[in-house]
Amino acid sequence: MSKMADTNIWGIHAGKTGDADDLFLKKNCVAVGWVKMGDLSLLAPDREAFKARVLQIYPDKPGAAPVNAGQLFRFVHEMKRGDFVAYPSKRDRKIHLGRVEGDYRYDPKTEPAYPHVRAVTWLLHVARTNFSQGALYEIGAAMSFFLIKSYADEFRSALEGKTASIIPVTQDESVAKVTEDIEENTRDFVLKRLSRDLKGLPLEGFVVHLLECMGYHARQTRRNEPSVDIIAHKDHLGIEPPIIKVQVKSDDHTATDKDVSALYGKLSSTELGLFITLGTFSPASRSFEASKSNLRLVDGDELVQLIFRHYDDFDARHKGLLPLRRVYVPEGVEQGDE
C-alpha cells in the first residue's frame, strides 16, 4: 500500500459565506474560528478538556459541545504534518488541495475571526466537475472541519494527477445516493422537530392544520375522548358522512394492534379512522389495517411526505414551527439499454 493511501485527507470550510477564502489561499494556511476559546495549545491534549472548555465558553449550546470540541481537538492534535486538506471554495467554485506543513498555532492578529491556524502548501486547484456527486456531497459537510472517509480515494487520485477522466452523469452511481441522503436527512429533521417541539396537543393542532391544507375541515376534540384527538370532514358543518376520527401519537414508539383497535372501536359503520404516529406500526397493526376498509394508518415517514406535499399551503405560523425551503436535488439517472 502506498504512503498516499495511508495519509488522512481533511475537509475544511472557510465560513458560511467563504469569508476566510483570502486567508486560506493568500496566507497559505487553513484555520477555524471559535474565537472565544483562546489558545488551544494551553488545554490538556484530550477531548474531555476541550469539551469542558467549550461548555464553559458557550454554555447556551450544550448539545453542540461534543461536536464542536471534537472538531477543535482534531484540528489541534489529530491533523498531522504531511496530511492533506481539501477546501471547497465558494468564490472560485474549485476544490483546493494542499499538504499540512505546520503544527497548530494560535494567531489572533492575522485574521481575528480565525485565530486557530495550520500552515499549508497548496498543491492543486481542481474544478468541481472532476469529482463525483458523492465526493462533492461529502466535502460539503455541515461541519467546519472533518475527516474525509467515503470518497477519500477520489481526492487522493486528484493529488496523484488522475483527474482527467470525468465521470459522465449517467454513470455516476453516487447521484442517487446523494439524493437519498439529502431526503433522509430532511425526514430526520422534520421528525425530530415534531417529536421534540410539538409533543401532545401541539402536534394535534399541527395535524389539524395539515388536514385543512389537504382540503378537510378539522378540529381537535373538545372533550377528553380516549383514542380520538381530531374530528375531520369534507363539509363545512361536519354533518355529512363520512366523518373521520383521528388519533395522533407524538412519540416515536411502535404502535401496536391494541392501540389501533382502540381507535377502531370508536367508529360507527359510516365513519373512517385515521391513526397518525411519528413512529411506526407493528406487523399486527398493519394486518389489522388490511382487514378494515375504513381504517388508515400513517407512520412517521408517510407523515413527512404529506407535509412535503402540502407545505406550500401552510400558513406563516406553521411554517415557522417547521422551517423548510425548497431546493432542487439531482434525480438518479437511469442508463439506457446498451
PDB file of C-alpha atoms in Angstrom, residues 186-297:
ATOM      1  CA  THR A 186     -34.615  16.182   5.829  1.00  0.00           C
ATOM      2  CA  ARG A 187     -37.005  13.469   7.025  1.00  0.00           C
ATOM      3  CA  ASP A 188     -34.944  13.090  10.190  1.00  0.00           C
ATOM      4  CA  PHE A 189     -35.035  16.849  10.789  1.00  0.00           C
ATOM      5  CA  VAL A 190     -38.815  17.024  10.395  1.00  0.00           C
ATOM      6  CA  LEU A 191     -39.484  14.066  12.704  1.00  0.00           C
ATOM      7  CA  LYS A 192     -37.066  15.339  15.364  1.00  0.00           C
ATOM      8  CA  ARG A 193     -38.626  18.801  15.270  1.00  0.00           C
ATOM      9  CA  LEU A 194     -42.143  17.401  15.579  1.00  0.00           C
ATOM     10  CA  SER A 195     -41.140  14.978  18.337  1.00  0.00           C
ATOM     11  CA  ARG A 196     -39.217  17.493  20.445  1.00  0.00           C
ATOM     12  CA  ASP A 197     -41.170  20.706  19.951  1.00  0.00           C
ATOM     13  CA  LEU A 198     -44.752  19.541  19.340  1.00  0.00           C
ATOM     14  CA  LYS A 199     -45.464  16.938  21.990  1.00  0.00           C
ATOM     15  CA  GLY A 200     -49.092  16.067  22.697  1.00  0.00           C
ATOM     16  CA  LEU A 201     -51.695  18.755  21.973  1.00  0.00           C
ATOM     17  CA  PRO A 202     -49.378  20.953  19.852  1.00  0.00           C
ATOM     18  CA  LEU A 203     -48.863  18.071  17.414  1.00  0.00           C
ATOM     19  CA  GLU A 204     -52.621  17.522  17.265  1.00  0.00           C
ATOM     20  CA  GLY A 205     -53.000  21.186  16.318  1.00  0.00           C
ATOM     21  CA  PHE A 206     -50.321  20.771  13.670  1.00  0.00           C
ATOM     22  CA  VAL A 207     -52.148  17.772  12.182  1.00  0.00           C
ATOM     23  CA  VAL A 208     -55.399  19.801  12.168  1.00  0.00           C
ATOM     24  CA  HIS A 209     -53.664  22.420  10.032  1.00  0.00           C
ATOM     25  CA  LEU A 210     -52.189  19.747   7.738  1.00  0.00           C
ATOM     26  CA  LEU A 211     -55.641  18.239   7.206  1.00  0.00           C
ATOM     27  CA  GLU A 212     -57.030  21.699   6.440  1.00  0.00           C
ATOM     28  CA  CYS A 213     -54.303  22.176   3.838  1.00  0.00           C
ATOM     29  CA  MET A 214     -55.390  18.849   2.348  1.00  0.00           C
ATOM     30  CA  GLY A 215     -58.928  20.172   1.885  1.00  0.00           C
ATOM     31  CA  TYR A 216     -60.647  18.953   5.062  1.00  0.00           C
ATOM     32  CA  HIS A 217     -62.373  20.822   7.857  1.00  0.00           C
ATOM     33  CA  ALA A 218     -60.820  19.667  11.104  1.00  0.00           C
ATOM     34  CA  ARG A 219     -60.894  20.417  14.822  1.00  0.00           C
ATOM     35  CA  GLN A 220     -59.451  18.969  17.967  1.00  0.00           C
ATOM     36  CA  THR A 221     -61.980  17.165  20.156  1.00  0.00           C
ATOM     37  CA  ARG A 222     -63.416  19.419  22.835  1.00  0.00           C
ATOM     38  CA  ARG A 223     -63.614  16.739  25.488  1.00  0.00           C
ATOM     39  CA  ASN A 224     -61.057  14.210  26.512  1.00  0.00           C
ATOM     40  CA  GLU A 225     -62.346  11.375  24.361  1.00  0.00           C
ATOM     41  CA  PRO A 226     -59.964   8.429  24.617  1.00  0.00           C
ATOM     42  CA  SER A 227     -58.377   7.375  21.298  1.00  0.00           C
ATOM     43  CA  VAL A 228     -59.919  10.271  19.332  1.00  0.00           C
ATOM     44  CA  ASP A 229     -57.974  13.536  19.146  1.00  0.00           C
ATOM     45  CA  ILE A 230     -59.343  15.161  15.965  1.00  0.00           C
ATOM     46  CA  ILE A 231     -62.600  15.148  14.021  1.00  0.00           C
ATOM     47  CA  ALA A 232     -62.320  15.818  10.266  1.00  0.00           C
ATOM     48  CA  HIS A 233     -64.870  16.075   7.476  1.00  0.00           C
ATOM     49  CA  LYS A 234     -65.329  17.497   3.987  1.00  0.00           C
ATOM     50  CA  ASP A 235     -68.453  19.616   4.531  1.00  0.00           C
ATOM     51  CA  HIS A 236     -68.428  22.896   6.451  1.00  0.00           C
ATOM     52  CA  LEU A 237     -70.790  21.796   9.228  1.00  0.00           C
ATOM     53  CA  GLY A 238     -69.470  18.311   9.814  1.00  0.00           C
ATOM     54  CA  ILE A 239     -72.825  16.592   9.448  1.00  0.00           C
ATOM     55  CA  GLU A 240     -72.363  14.849   6.109  1.00  0.00           C
ATOM     56  CA  PRO A 241     -70.635  11.470   6.037  1.00  0.00           C
ATOM     57  CA  PRO A 242     -68.008  10.339   6.137  1.00  0.00           C
ATOM     58  CA  ILE A 243     -66.782  11.674   9.463  1.00  0.00           C
ATOM     59  CA  ILE A 244     -63.090  10.917  10.071  1.00  0.00           C
ATOM     60  CA  LYS A 245     -61.902  10.254  13.622  1.00  0.00           C
ATOM     61  CA  VAL A 246     -58.202  10.797  14.046  1.00  0.00           C
ATOM     62  CA  GLN A 247     -55.785   9.659  16.722  1.00  0.00           C
ATOM     63  CA  VAL A 248     -52.341  11.306  16.920  1.00  0.00           C
ATOM     64  CA  LYS A 249     -49.336   9.809  18.713  1.00  0.00           C
ATOM     65  CA  SER A 250     -46.438  12.204  19.292  1.00  0.00           C
ATOM     66  CA  ASP A 251     -43.873   9.616  20.380  1.00  0.00           C
ATOM     67  CA  ASP A 252     -41.604   7.590  18.128  1.00  0.00           C
ATOM     68  CA  HIS A 253     -42.557   4.186  19.501  1.00  0.00           C
ATOM     69  CA  THR A 254     -44.142   1.317  17.594  1.00  0.00           C
ATOM     70  CA  ALA A 255     -47.934   1.441  17.742  1.00  0.00           C
ATOM     71  CA  THR A 256     -49.497  -1.948  18.454  1.00  0.00           C
ATOM     72  CA  ASP A 257     -52.660  -3.576  17.174  1.00  0.00           C
ATOM     73  CA  LYS A 258     -54.154  -2.849  20.613  1.00  0.00           C
ATOM     74  CA  ASP A 259     -53.579   0.884  20.044  1.00  0.00           C
ATOM     75  CA  VAL A 260     -55.129   0.719  16.598  1.00  0.00           C
ATOM     76  CA  SER A 261     -58.125  -1.379  17.644  1.00  0.00           C
ATOM     77  CA  ALA A 262     -58.897   1.149  20.421  1.00  0.00           C
ATOM     78  CA  LEU A 263     -59.437   3.808  17.751  1.00  0.00           C
ATOM     79  CA  TYR A 264     -61.390   1.400  15.562  1.00  0.00           C
ATOM     80  CA  GLY A 265     -63.708   0.675  18.456  1.00  0.00           C
ATOM     81  CA  LYS A 266     -64.786   4.331  18.395  1.00  0.00           C
ATOM     82  CA  LEU A 267     -66.009   4.163  14.793  1.00  0.00           C
ATOM     83  CA  SER A 268     -69.575   3.684  13.615  1.00  0.00           C
ATOM     84  CA  SER A 269     -70.304   1.853  10.387  1.00  0.00           C
ATOM     85  CA  THR A 270     -70.263   5.132   8.415  1.00  0.00           C
ATOM     86  CA  GLU A 271     -67.146   6.657   9.984  1.00  0.00           C
ATOM     87  CA  LEU A 272     -63.497   6.432   8.958  1.00  0.00           C
ATOM     88  CA  GLY A 273     -60.492   6.058  11.243  1.00  0.00           C
ATOM     89  CA  LEU A 274     -57.088   7.666  10.768  1.00  0.00           C
ATOM     90  CA  PHE A 275     -54.207   6.800  13.096  1.00  0.00           C
ATOM     91  CA  ILE A 276     -51.133   9.049  12.790  1.00  0.00           C
ATOM     92  CA  THR A 277     -47.865   8.392  14.630  1.00  0.00           C
ATOM     93  CA  LEU A 278     -44.352   9.786  14.469  1.00  0.00           C
ATOM     94  CA  GLY A 279     -43.105   6.239  14.959  1.00  0.00           C
ATOM     95  CA  THR A 280     -44.006   3.006  13.195  1.00  0.00           C
ATOM     96  CA  PHE A 281     -46.685   0.316  13.294  1.00  0.00           C
ATOM     97  CA  SER A 282     -46.256  -3.303  14.304  1.00  0.00           C
ATOM     98  CA  PRO A 283     -46.907  -6.024  11.700  1.00  0.00           C
ATOM     99  CA  ALA A 284     -50.074  -6.947  13.608  1.00  0.00           C
ATOM    100  CA  SER A 285     -51.260  -3.343  13.275  1.00  0.00           C
ATOM    101  CA  ARG A 286     -50.729  -3.426   9.540  1.00  0.00           C
ATOM    102  CA  SER A 287     -52.606  -6.726   9.292  1.00  0.00           C
ATOM    103  CA  PHE A 288     -55.482  -5.188  11.244  1.00  0.00           C
ATOM    104  CA  GLU A 289     -55.499  -2.216   8.855  1.00  0.00           C
ATOM    105  CA  ALA A 290     -55.591  -4.503   5.825  1.00  0.00           C
ATOM    106  CA  SER A 291     -58.717  -6.178   7.176  1.00  0.00           C
ATOM    107  CA  LYS A 292     -60.628  -2.911   7.665  1.00  0.00           C
ATOM    108  CA  SER A 293     -61.695  -0.834   4.668  1.00  0.00           C
ATOM    109  CA  ASN A 294     -62.472   2.218   6.810  1.00  0.00           C
ATOM    110  CA  LEU A 295     -59.132   2.410   8.641  1.00  0.00           C
ATOM    111  CA  ARG A 296     -55.922   4.140   7.546  1.00  0.00           C
ATOM    112  CA  LEU A 297     -52.544   4.117   9.331  1.00  0.00           C
TER     113      LEU A 297
END
